[in-house]
Amino acid sequence: MIPKIKNSKKRGTILMENVVFIILNLLFIMILVIFISKQGQGAILLEESYAKQIALLIDSAKPEMTIILNMENAKELSGKNEVSFSEVVRVDKENNLVIVKLSSDGGYSYGFFNDVDVSVYPDTKGLQNSGDADSYVIKINSYNDN
Amino acid sequence: MIIKNKKGGDKVLSLYWIIILILIAGGVFGMVYTFYKHPYDVREIENGILINKFSDCISYGGKINQNLLSGDNFNQTFEDFVSEECNLDFGSGEEYYVEANFYSENNLNLEVYSLSYGNSGLVASCNIQEDKEYGLESKCSDGEFFSLSESGNLYLVKVNSIIKKTEQNSK
């Protein structure tokens, strides 16, 4: 005797509802994850973090030291914001300030107390002279003459 | 008469679920906002670097700088050229303060010499550092070490460092 199959259509509907429910939940979780990861990669946050890092590096450095700092994230963001990578980091020698700029209308500065003559420039020689640098060279030349 | 059916139950469940999702999203947004609205506070690291740099200047290799201490006499004018001697540039001079107090090994409670540079007005803020309301005003750190004079006398040197920079490090 062949058994009767009851409500086969309804079972399919229930399964479809579950699938839609799971997809919507996954979508919700994905949106949250993207939101959180985007928050940590904003220009303002990166500018602050790089400016403070570089200022602390200069403070703890001594003459004739050369520091190479990987700034891959900064390069990516400055490219998106149409800021040339060579203009991302600047040192104001008059006021002892490190200035990091990752967007055309932004910029963050942080002071250092080490009285040194410092040069900062993109590390173009680091990648076999390819000119496509994603690091910055921080060179401590000498102590300033007072 | 109240008619209960499965469809009604599902609708209540979805509404309940939407409210839960909104609550979770609100919570996550609130946490992220609270976390990122505060700047990175690097003053403690900065204080450590300043203490090391100042300590290296007044004593190197276990011996007190001869420009500061010749024989057992402290050079009272050393304070006037601390910035040149120690290669420190505090800019306007309002954000930093560093001091070193010297104690003889014979009496570790008696200060024999004191040397300072920067904004001495910041010292008062260290006393209220523990207070939650004023705790973020400025950061204070200290360190101490022993060092020898040229003539072989031992001194305890206590170094205190204070950094304000409130706007850039705490809100």
XYZ file of C-alpha atoms in Angstrom:
317
model
C 0.000 0.000 0.000
C 1.347 3.399 -0.959
C 1.419 5.824 1.995
C -0.312 9.152 1.519
C 1.892 12.214 1.593
C 0.114 14.986 3.412
C 0.859 18.720 3.347
C 3.939 18.409 1.171
C 3.530 22.044 0.014
C 3.305 23.371 3.574
C 6.540 21.661 4.617
C 8.324 23.395 1.739
C 6.950 26.755 2.850
C 8.198 26.255 6.407
C 11.690 25.379 5.151
C 11.732 28.461 2.907
C 10.749 30.677 5.846
C 13.594 29.242 7.919
C 16.087 29.795 5.122
C 14.974 33.423 4.707
C 15.142 33.887 8.493
C 18.712 32.508 8.669
C 19.834 34.604 5.673
C 18.428 37.762 7.239
C 20.182 36.995 10.520
C 23.484 36.368 8.727
C 23.029 39.616 6.829
C 22.450 41.438 10.094
C 25.615 39.961 11.644
C 27.613 40.827 8.495
C 26.432 44.441 8.608
C 27.484 44.667 12.271
C 30.930 43.186 11.555
C 31.477 45.554 8.591
C 30.354 48.501 10.721
C 32.783 47.610 13.535
C 35.741 46.997 11.198
C 35.061 50.266 9.304
C 35.089 52.231 12.555
C 38.695 51.257 13.271
C 39.914 52.291 9.813
C 38.662 55.872 9.664
C 40.987 58.688 8.612
C 40.656 60.525 11.938
C 41.639 57.475 13.989
C 44.543 56.513 11.729
C 45.855 60.077 11.619
C 45.871 60.216 15.416
C 47.464 56.813 15.845
C 50.247 57.429 13.263
C 50.999 60.955 14.560
C 51.369 59.686 18.125
C 53.428 56.671 17.045
C 55.853 58.824 15.051
C 56.137 61.439 17.830
C 56.978 58.708 20.363
C 59.506 57.166 17.973
C 61.231 60.549 17.555
C 61.209 61.118 21.334
C 62.943 57.830 22.013
C 65.406 58.046 19.114
C 69.009 59.234 19.085
C 71.021 60.926 16.314
C 71.987 58.821 13.298
C 69.098 56.440 13.842
C 66.946 55.537 10.857
C 63.474 54.163 11.498
C 61.324 52.610 8.785
C 57.631 52.623 9.605
C 55.150 50.496 7.669
C 52.197 52.686 6.693
C 50.279 50.390 4.374
C 46.902 51.334 5.834
C 47.698 55.034 5.562
C 48.687 54.633 1.921
C 45.469 52.838 1.087
C 43.342 55.475 2.793
C 45.256 58.462 1.423
C 44.891 56.980 -2.081
C 41.122 56.739 -1.604
C 41.018 60.346 -0.361
C 43.248 61.568 -3.207
C 46.090 62.695 -0.964
C 49.586 62.037 -2.287
C 51.490 59.541 -0.092
C 54.506 61.868 -0.016
C 52.358 64.486 1.739
C 50.958 62.179 4.428
C 53.603 62.813 7.115
C 55.220 66.171 7.775
C 57.357 67.496 10.624
C 56.996 71.090 11.755
C 60.531 71.746 13.019
C 59.659 75.185 14.392
C 57.035 73.876 16.802
C 58.264 70.264 17.174
C 55.089 68.763 15.731
C 54.391 65.637 13.709
C 51.518 66.246 11.290
C 49.704 63.351 9.621
C 47.162 64.055 6.900
C 45.079 61.284 5.342
C 42.196 63.287 3.897
C 42.116 66.554 1.973
C 40.328 68.485 4.734
C 41.805 66.752 7.763
C 45.103 66.420 9.607
C 46.287 65.628 13.125
C 49.362 66.945 14.887
C 51.176 65.749 17.997
C 54.194 67.276 19.705
C 57.536 65.725 20.602
C 60.117 66.991 23.119
C 63.348 65.515 21.760
C 65.363 68.448 20.396
C 66.563 66.781 17.209
C 66.782 67.586 13.536
C 64.556 64.982 11.883
C 63.717 64.184 8.252
C 60.704 62.152 7.121
C 60.128 60.867 3.604
C 58.512 57.884 1.821
C 60.771 54.840 1.564
C 61.044 54.649 -2.231
C 64.248 52.620 -2.070
C 62.676 49.910 0.016
C 60.963 48.152 -2.866
C 63.853 47.780 -5.320
C 63.554 51.420 -6.385
C 60.090 50.701 -7.711
C 58.940 54.068 -6.389
C 55.829 52.426 -4.988
C 56.515 52.944 -1.301
C 54.197 51.962 1.512
C 56.622 52.832 4.310
C 58.059 56.033 5.688
C 61.655 56.686 6.680
C 62.186 58.687 9.865
C 65.789 59.824 9.980
C 67.285 61.479 13.057
C 70.130 63.598 11.712
C 71.571 65.321 14.784
C 70.699 67.236 17.934
C 69.676 70.826 17.261
C 72.220 73.517 18.075
C 70.812 75.967 20.582
C -13.754 35.255 21.889
C -10.015 35.298 21.222
C -8.964 33.197 18.288
C -5.401 31.980 18.503
C -3.711 30.538 15.480
C -0.145 29.684 14.371
C 0.145 32.648 11.973
C -0.521 35.115 14.767
C 2.136 33.413 16.903
C 4.703 33.731 14.081
C 3.971 37.436 13.709
C 4.481 38.036 17.427
C 7.715 36.055 17.224
C 9.030 38.148 14.284
C 8.175 41.397 16.057
C 9.917 40.102 19.159
C 12.930 39.124 17.036
C 13.095 42.550 15.333
C 13.087 44.234 18.746
C 15.960 41.980 19.849
C 17.943 42.811 16.665
C 17.381 46.546 17.210
C 18.561 46.199 20.801
C 21.702 44.315 19.721
C 22.445 46.874 16.977
C 21.935 49.727 19.429
C 24.211 48.075 21.987
C 26.981 47.470 19.461
C 26.711 51.041 18.130
C 26.850 52.413 21.680
C 29.898 50.323 22.581
C 31.769 51.251 19.387
C 30.952 54.945 19.851
C 32.077 54.901 23.492
C 35.301 53.081 22.576
C 36.325 55.306 19.664
C 35.265 58.693 21.014
C 38.202 58.677 23.465
C 41.636 59.425 22.011
C 44.594 57.104 22.581
C 46.257 58.143 25.831
C 50.008 57.826 25.241
C 51.150 60.062 28.102
C 52.309 57.177 30.258
C 54.655 55.949 27.502
C 55.755 59.528 26.858
C 56.488 59.971 30.580
C 58.610 56.814 30.529
C 60.641 58.104 27.577
C 61.073 61.518 29.214
C 62.245 59.959 32.499
C 64.769 57.769 30.647
C 66.072 60.674 28.596
C 66.388 62.991 31.598
C 68.023 60.254 33.692
C 70.550 59.541 30.921
C 71.368 63.229 30.882
C 72.030 63.653 34.603
C 73.698 60.285 35.062
C 75.277 58.019 32.490
C 76.997 54.691 33.106
C 76.283 54.963 36.832
C 78.074 58.296 37.230
C 76.509 61.716 37.697
C 77.114 64.208 34.868
C 80.272 66.157 35.689
C 78.688 69.398 34.504
C 76.106 68.941 37.229
C 78.266 67.621 40.034
C 81.965 68.366 40.280
C 83.592 66.870 43.349
C 80.673 66.939 45.749
C 79.404 70.372 44.762
C 76.267 70.685 42.691
C 76.487 73.252 39.932
C 73.646 75.651 40.751
C 73.596 77.075 37.217
C 73.043 73.678 35.563
C 69.303 74.305 35.693
C 69.706 77.303 33.385
C 70.989 75.182 30.531
C 69.113 71.902 31.087
C 67.431 72.129 27.676
C 70.792 72.391 25.871
C 72.543 69.818 28.049
C 69.723 67.267 27.867
C 68.494 68.125 24.335
C 64.963 68.826 25.488
C 62.620 71.239 23.733
C 59.325 71.731 25.566
C 58.111 74.350 23.075
C 55.904 76.831 24.903
C 56.831 74.934 28.083
C 53.302 74.487 29.370
C 52.721 70.833 28.661
C 55.738 69.192 30.306
C 57.522 69.146 33.626
C 60.433 67.045 34.799
C 62.428 67.160 38.023
C 65.211 65.239 39.712
C 65.789 65.196 43.452
C 69.106 64.067 44.881
C 69.482 62.367 48.281
C 72.746 61.455 49.946
C 73.197 57.806 50.933
C 73.891 58.941 54.513
C 70.376 60.286 54.885
C 67.864 59.180 52.285
C 65.213 61.516 53.679
C 67.276 64.671 53.280
C 67.177 66.222 49.835
C 70.576 67.676 48.968
C 69.768 69.093 45.548
C 66.823 69.531 43.240
C 66.755 70.158 39.523
C 63.675 70.900 37.448
C 62.637 71.976 33.970
C 59.252 72.865 32.470
C 55.959 74.054 33.884
C 56.125 73.653 37.670
C 52.422 74.530 37.876
C 51.648 70.958 36.811
C 52.953 69.521 40.106
C 49.680 70.334 41.845
C 47.734 68.232 39.332
C 49.564 65.079 40.475
C 48.001 65.349 43.911
C 44.508 65.227 42.456
C 45.343 62.489 39.952
C 43.497 59.884 41.990
C 40.310 61.927 41.877
C 38.072 60.657 39.062
C 36.902 64.119 38.111
C 40.415 65.528 37.693
C 42.230 62.258 37.028
C 42.532 62.892 33.310
C 44.044 66.374 33.703
C 47.700 65.318 33.503
C 49.743 62.144 33.894
C 52.508 61.816 36.440
C 55.209 59.153 36.601
C 58.330 58.655 38.636
C 61.484 56.590 38.748
C 64.567 56.343 40.913
C 68.117 55.086 40.699
C 71.442 55.280 42.497
C 74.401 57.043 40.991
C 77.991 57.804 41.981
C 79.711 61.147 42.132
C 83.213 61.659 40.786
C 84.606 61.260 44.302
C 82.729 57.990 44.822
C 79.842 59.201 46.978
C 76.533 57.485 46.363
C 73.353 59.446 45.656
C 69.753 58.362 45.302
C 68.123 60.215 42.409
C 64.325 60.412 42.201
C 62.955 61.583 38.866
C 59.370 62.810 38.423
C 57.780 63.576 35.106
C 54.419 65.199 34.345
C 52.741 65.588 30.960
C 49.526 67.558 30.459
C 48.390 67.379 26.801
C 44.854 66.836 28.085
C 43.035 67.783 24.881
C 44.930 65.265 22.769
C 44.888 62.362 25.199
C 41.659 62.421 27.142
C 38.166 63.780 26.733
